[in-house]
XYZ file of C-alpha atoms in Angstrom:
393
model
C 42.975 102.287 26.785
C 44.126 100.266 29.800
C 44.353 102.521 32.889
C 47.920 103.354 33.828
C 47.258 102.434 37.446
C 46.215 98.927 36.421
C 49.455 98.417 34.516
C 51.489 99.554 37.500
C 49.595 97.186 39.785
C 50.206 94.317 37.377
C 53.899 95.119 37.359
C 54.001 95.415 41.146
C 52.259 92.057 41.598
C 55.305 90.318 40.225
C 57.611 92.069 42.676
C 58.371 91.219 46.281
C 55.698 92.466 48.682
C 58.403 94.043 50.829
C 60.935 95.974 48.767
C 64.358 95.998 50.467
C 65.590 99.359 51.737
C 68.844 100.304 50.002
C 71.833 101.687 51.854
C 73.232 104.903 50.398
C 76.669 106.210 51.375
C 78.129 109.664 50.874
C 80.724 108.127 48.550
C 78.053 106.751 46.192
C 77.387 108.418 42.849
C 73.952 108.562 41.267
C 75.196 106.660 38.239
C 76.667 103.847 40.344
C 73.638 103.684 42.593
C 71.058 103.407 39.809
C 73.158 100.807 38.009
C 72.196 98.437 40.859
C 68.680 98.495 39.425
C 69.737 98.226 35.811
C 68.931 101.878 35.138
C 71.292 103.787 32.887
C 71.830 107.463 33.662
C 72.673 110.339 31.353
C 74.482 113.429 32.634
C 73.511 116.772 31.103
C 74.682 120.347 31.600
C 72.144 123.145 31.295
C 73.314 126.721 30.683
C 71.256 129.591 32.086
C 71.005 133.053 30.549
C 73.033 134.502 33.441
C 75.925 132.076 33.009
C 75.303 129.287 35.521
C 75.898 125.706 34.432
C 73.480 123.279 36.050
C 74.010 119.526 36.137
C 70.970 117.356 35.460
C 70.547 113.588 35.502
C 68.251 111.760 33.126
C 66.711 108.329 33.562
C 66.038 107.958 29.863
C 63.004 106.566 28.119
C 63.206 108.185 24.686
C 59.914 109.145 23.033
C 58.051 108.766 26.335
C 56.211 111.483 28.278
C 58.532 113.599 30.392
C 58.525 114.313 34.124
C 60.947 116.808 35.671
C 61.584 116.550 39.438
C 62.888 119.698 41.154
C 64.366 119.237 44.632
C 64.063 121.535 47.642
C 66.429 123.802 49.544
C 69.695 122.209 50.721
C 68.851 119.065 48.743
C 69.886 117.652 45.375
C 68.768 115.119 42.786
C 69.548 112.448 45.383
C 66.381 113.229 47.350
C 64.217 111.443 44.754
C 66.190 108.178 45.119
C 66.572 107.484 48.841
C 63.588 105.228 49.559
C 62.710 101.704 48.447
C 62.258 101.187 44.716
C 58.472 101.371 44.966
C 58.608 104.610 46.986
C 61.512 106.491 45.345
C 59.651 108.762 42.962
C 62.311 109.005 40.256
C 62.707 105.231 39.997
C 58.979 104.592 40.262
C 58.128 107.042 37.466
C 60.826 105.542 35.249
C 59.458 102.050 35.865
C 56.002 103.328 34.944
C 57.371 104.379 31.566
C 58.270 108.050 31.979
C 61.372 109.858 30.772
C 62.595 111.235 34.117
C 64.830 114.277 34.595
C 66.522 115.342 37.846
C 67.969 118.875 37.645
C 70.031 120.516 40.375
C 69.627 124.095 41.561
C 72.491 126.540 41.229
C 74.914 126.391 44.121
C 74.362 122.822 45.262
C 77.092 120.201 45.044
C 76.217 119.304 41.439
C 75.766 122.838 40.061
C 78.814 124.867 41.003
C 79.972 126.002 37.591
C 79.639 129.278 35.712
C 80.910 130.603 32.410
C 82.970 133.363 34.080
C 82.663 133.109 37.885
C 84.450 130.690 40.218
C 82.466 129.549 43.278
C 85.388 129.804 45.712
C 87.029 132.895 44.217
C 84.131 135.156 43.237
C 81.573 136.069 45.881
C 79.300 137.254 43.061
C 78.742 133.591 42.162
C 76.677 133.308 45.368
C 74.600 136.445 44.785
C 71.343 134.593 44.240
C 68.221 133.292 45.926
C 65.313 131.179 44.741
C 64.222 134.302 42.820
C 67.094 133.854 40.365
C 66.478 130.101 40.304
C 62.897 130.872 39.274
C 63.837 133.536 36.750
C 66.678 131.674 35.051
C 66.995 128.019 36.133
C 63.398 126.848 35.739
C 62.922 127.989 32.158
C 66.450 126.881 31.185
C 65.772 123.382 32.497
C 62.344 123.114 30.868
C 63.627 124.310 27.485
C 66.644 122.014 27.596
C 64.667 118.943 28.624
C 61.999 119.455 25.968
C 64.619 120.070 23.300
C 66.611 116.919 24.118
C 63.524 114.741 24.550
C 61.783 116.167 21.451
C 58.585 116.569 23.475
C 56.214 119.540 23.554
C 55.181 119.360 27.208
C 56.326 117.995 30.543
C 55.075 117.539 34.087
C 56.936 119.600 36.690
C 57.006 118.067 40.176
C 58.536 120.356 42.761
C 59.225 119.787 46.427
C 59.665 122.596 48.974
C 61.888 125.228 47.327
C 61.225 123.479 44.031
C 57.624 124.652 44.402
C 58.740 128.163 45.358
C 60.727 128.331 42.136
C 57.771 127.429 39.940
C 55.292 129.620 41.833
C 57.525 132.560 40.929
C 58.508 131.450 37.421
C 54.899 130.779 36.418
C 53.863 134.395 37.032
C 57.026 136.135 35.797
C 58.568 136.934 32.416
C 58.415 133.334 31.135
C 54.810 132.758 32.171
C 53.485 132.352 28.617
C 56.164 129.813 27.689
C 55.704 127.767 30.860
C 51.905 127.820 30.625
C 52.257 126.402 27.124
C 54.787 123.683 27.914
C 53.985 122.474 31.458
C 50.971 120.152 31.388
C 50.869 119.807 35.189
C 52.640 121.451 38.128
C 52.651 119.177 41.176
C 53.588 121.037 44.369
C 54.756 118.742 47.190
C 54.867 120.705 50.462
C 54.306 124.063 48.738
C 56.448 126.782 50.311
C 55.493 130.445 50.080
C 54.391 132.127 53.302
C 56.273 131.048 56.433
C 54.645 132.850 59.358
C 53.416 129.680 61.063
C 56.319 127.319 60.329
C 57.808 125.493 63.305
C 61.038 124.156 61.795
C 63.712 124.234 64.481
C 66.271 125.667 62.066
C 64.041 128.479 60.802
C 62.620 129.273 64.228
C 66.150 129.777 65.547
C 67.042 131.705 62.383
C 64.229 134.138 63.106
C 65.152 134.584 66.777
C 68.890 135.009 66.232
C 68.958 136.500 62.688
C 71.207 133.670 61.542
C 71.375 134.997 57.993
C 73.609 137.880 59.064
C 75.807 135.593 61.174
C 76.178 133.032 58.397
C 77.014 135.701 55.828
C 79.913 136.810 58.016
C 81.136 133.276 58.766
C 80.533 131.817 55.289
C 80.939 134.571 52.653
C 80.516 132.109 49.809
C 78.343 129.013 50.200
C 76.756 127.520 53.280
C 75.253 124.270 54.528
C 77.202 121.668 52.592
C 77.704 118.128 53.852
C 81.455 118.610 54.357
C 80.861 121.758 56.446
C 78.471 120.133 58.936
C 80.924 119.883 61.871
C 81.980 123.535 61.486
C 78.415 124.781 61.054
C 77.170 122.728 63.993
C 79.827 124.180 66.280
C 79.079 127.738 65.162
C 75.315 127.371 65.513
C 75.694 125.860 68.974
C 77.704 128.857 70.150
C 75.608 131.661 68.650
C 72.288 130.104 69.721
C 73.531 129.317 73.243
C 72.971 125.597 72.761
C 69.504 125.801 71.204
C 70.755 124.438 67.864
C 73.857 122.239 67.776
C 73.155 119.813 64.938
C 71.841 120.141 61.403
C 69.895 116.929 60.894
C 66.862 116.234 58.714
C 64.417 116.543 61.602
C 65.920 119.877 62.684
C 65.414 121.307 59.198
C 62.211 119.570 58.111
C 60.648 117.781 61.073
C 59.620 114.136 60.943
C 56.585 111.877 61.134
C 55.657 108.291 62.079
C 55.045 107.858 58.344
C 58.759 108.412 57.684
C 61.285 105.573 57.450
C 64.364 106.063 59.621
C 66.453 104.114 57.121
C 65.284 106.302 54.235
C 66.038 109.397 56.328
C 69.559 108.045 56.855
C 69.879 107.627 53.090
C 68.703 111.204 52.531
C 71.208 112.447 55.107
C 74.061 110.789 53.192
C 73.924 113.639 50.660
C 72.159 116.298 52.728
C 72.683 119.181 53.043
C 73.964 119.855 49.537
C 74.475 123.586 50.018
C 73.077 126.887 48.845
C 73.933 130.575 49.097
C 73.621 132.502 52.340
C 71.416 134.979 50.460
C 68.995 132.177 49.565
C 68.653 131.303 53.238
C 68.343 134.994 54.130
C 65.479 135.457 51.655
C 63.431 132.836 53.483
C 64.392 134.400 56.813
C 62.803 137.646 55.611
C 59.499 135.816 55.121
C 59.631 134.633 58.724
C 59.852 138.197 59.941
C 57.498 139.956 57.529
C 54.836 137.336 56.690
C 54.983 138.098 52.991
C 55.811 136.240 49.777
C 57.828 138.599 47.637
C 61.170 139.626 46.246
C 64.347 140.084 48.275
C 64.282 143.068 50.632
C 67.488 145.108 50.292
C 66.215 147.965 52.457
C 64.126 150.874 51.223
C 66.900 152.829 49.504
C 68.379 149.794 47.734
C 64.915 148.509 46.846
C 64.335 151.706 44.864
C 67.523 150.968 42.906
C 66.528 147.352 42.259
C 62.755 147.600 41.830
C 61.938 151.290 41.465
C 59.859 151.242 44.668
C 60.817 151.330 48.376
C 59.094 148.044 49.251
C 59.958 144.752 47.502
C 57.173 143.625 45.127
C 55.027 140.663 46.126
C 54.710 137.577 43.937
C 51.345 137.163 42.242
C 50.713 133.421 42.490
C 47.092 133.927 41.449
C 48.385 134.473 37.905
C 49.490 130.841 37.477
C 48.003 129.549 34.235
C 49.050 125.881 34.247
C 47.215 122.986 35.930
C 48.285 122.975 39.571
C 48.076 120.188 42.173
C 48.790 120.929 45.836
C 49.983 118.059 48.076
C 50.061 119.117 51.733
C 51.064 117.401 54.976
C 49.243 118.007 58.257
C 52.491 117.502 60.223
C 54.633 119.643 57.916
C 56.732 122.031 60.002
C 58.060 124.036 57.038
C 54.980 124.242 54.814
C 52.644 124.620 57.771
C 48.957 123.961 56.968
C 48.039 127.531 58.000
C 50.606 129.009 55.622
C 49.498 126.707 52.807
C 45.927 127.837 53.525
C 47.141 131.418 53.009
C 48.585 130.344 49.657
C 45.372 128.507 48.770
C 43.405 131.653 49.555
C 45.542 133.541 47.022
C 44.580 130.844 44.504
C 40.887 130.574 45.429
C 39.703 132.177 42.176
C 42.217 130.331 39.998
C 40.437 127.628 38.000
C 43.759 125.945 37.213
C 43.968 124.373 40.677
C 42.958 120.830 39.742
C 43.836 119.065 43.000
C 44.418 120.020 46.625
C 44.672 117.559 49.484
C 46.079 117.425 52.994
C 47.595 114.095 54.057
C 47.219 113.209 57.730
C 50.519 112.961 59.574
C 52.750 113.712 56.572
C 55.893 115.717 57.322
C 57.887 117.937 54.980
C 59.930 114.928 53.845
C 57.332 112.146 53.772
C 57.212 112.454 49.964
C 60.883 111.382 49.938
C 61.192 109.011 52.889
C 57.662 107.899 53.729
C 56.249 104.389 53.971
C 52.701 105.434 53.063
C 51.637 105.360 49.408
C 48.330 107.263 49.524
C 49.875 110.299 47.861
C 51.572 108.175 45.190
C 48.227 106.716 44.143
C 46.790 110.229 43.853
C 49.777 111.337 41.792
C 49.374 108.383 39.439
C 45.729 109.295 38.889
C 46.693 112.872 38.030
C 49.350 111.708 35.586
C 46.817 109.469 33.867
C 44.782 112.586 33.111
C 47.427 115.222 32.379
C 50.451 113.261 31.140
C 49.363 109.723 30.187
C 51.664 107.111 28.711
C 50.787 104.456 26.181
C 50.122 101.122 27.887
C 53.144 98.887 28.062
C 54.370 96.077 30.252
C 57.544 97.020 32.096
C 59.709 94.058 32.997
């Protein structure tokens, strides 16, 4: 068999050495944008067991191996498309021959539908965190994608909160199903513990308990692109000028490896929104240095969990092949916190890859100019989710 990497290099040799950076506007749609590259897009709606309707985009290659890309907090399917063609992971994987799926987490701009609840009428619609995304959304997406594609397995690539979702899902009630049907879990900037993070947004959140303030000011959703001016003004007042903008670098940090033009493209559809409770769940990790379920207070915890303290997640129980991609300059998934996670996994033989990339930020995977990590990912896919050799023109 011809190595997959060799085929990709052959394809790339016929392309321009310097791929042009696209310009993405807030008015662009994913379908219109990908049509510039001759890529057709399918729109799918995934129903969860608790009634949420999630929108997913497919870059179809029927009968080909499947890769599912799960975005991070405040992001959307757009995050996989904002770089040059040879660096935008969704486009690159499709060009390599994969059937690529881009789901959207509940509550972001693409996934604001429910069978009974209305997002701007029913506060209950927003009663979720990444725990519910892990419990309901992950398995719903995997089942739907495998059913439509008629495949038995897929590769799950998560970034930031996308990794949090799978870390939880893979040790919860659907563990057996996911272990059977996920041939590789790639964790880009794995987020679990947050004690050492230095993100400006989360640092201020910890100091000023922003979760409580935001819940009062925004009883439904929070952090959507259209709300940026209002949020910026509020944050500036309550933090006494310490946080007055909500830009990519404030949330995620940045690196010399990151393209300013790609960051601008990412910002065109960022932030895409989430629930205040989702943000508050992460804020709890900042204060308590734990990785566990939502803390309602001791009395309410007994009602929810049967014990006064919220249970911790058992990531050591993950039974699927796991690859950890870490950045040394990551302010959200700080190397010390990822080391804590790695220590929880030290006896887990399913960790097949773990590497720290010098100078990578939390968003380098989306907006970076360096391709070291892409080459490593291609090598992993050759082993765990290979495609039949073909020439892509």
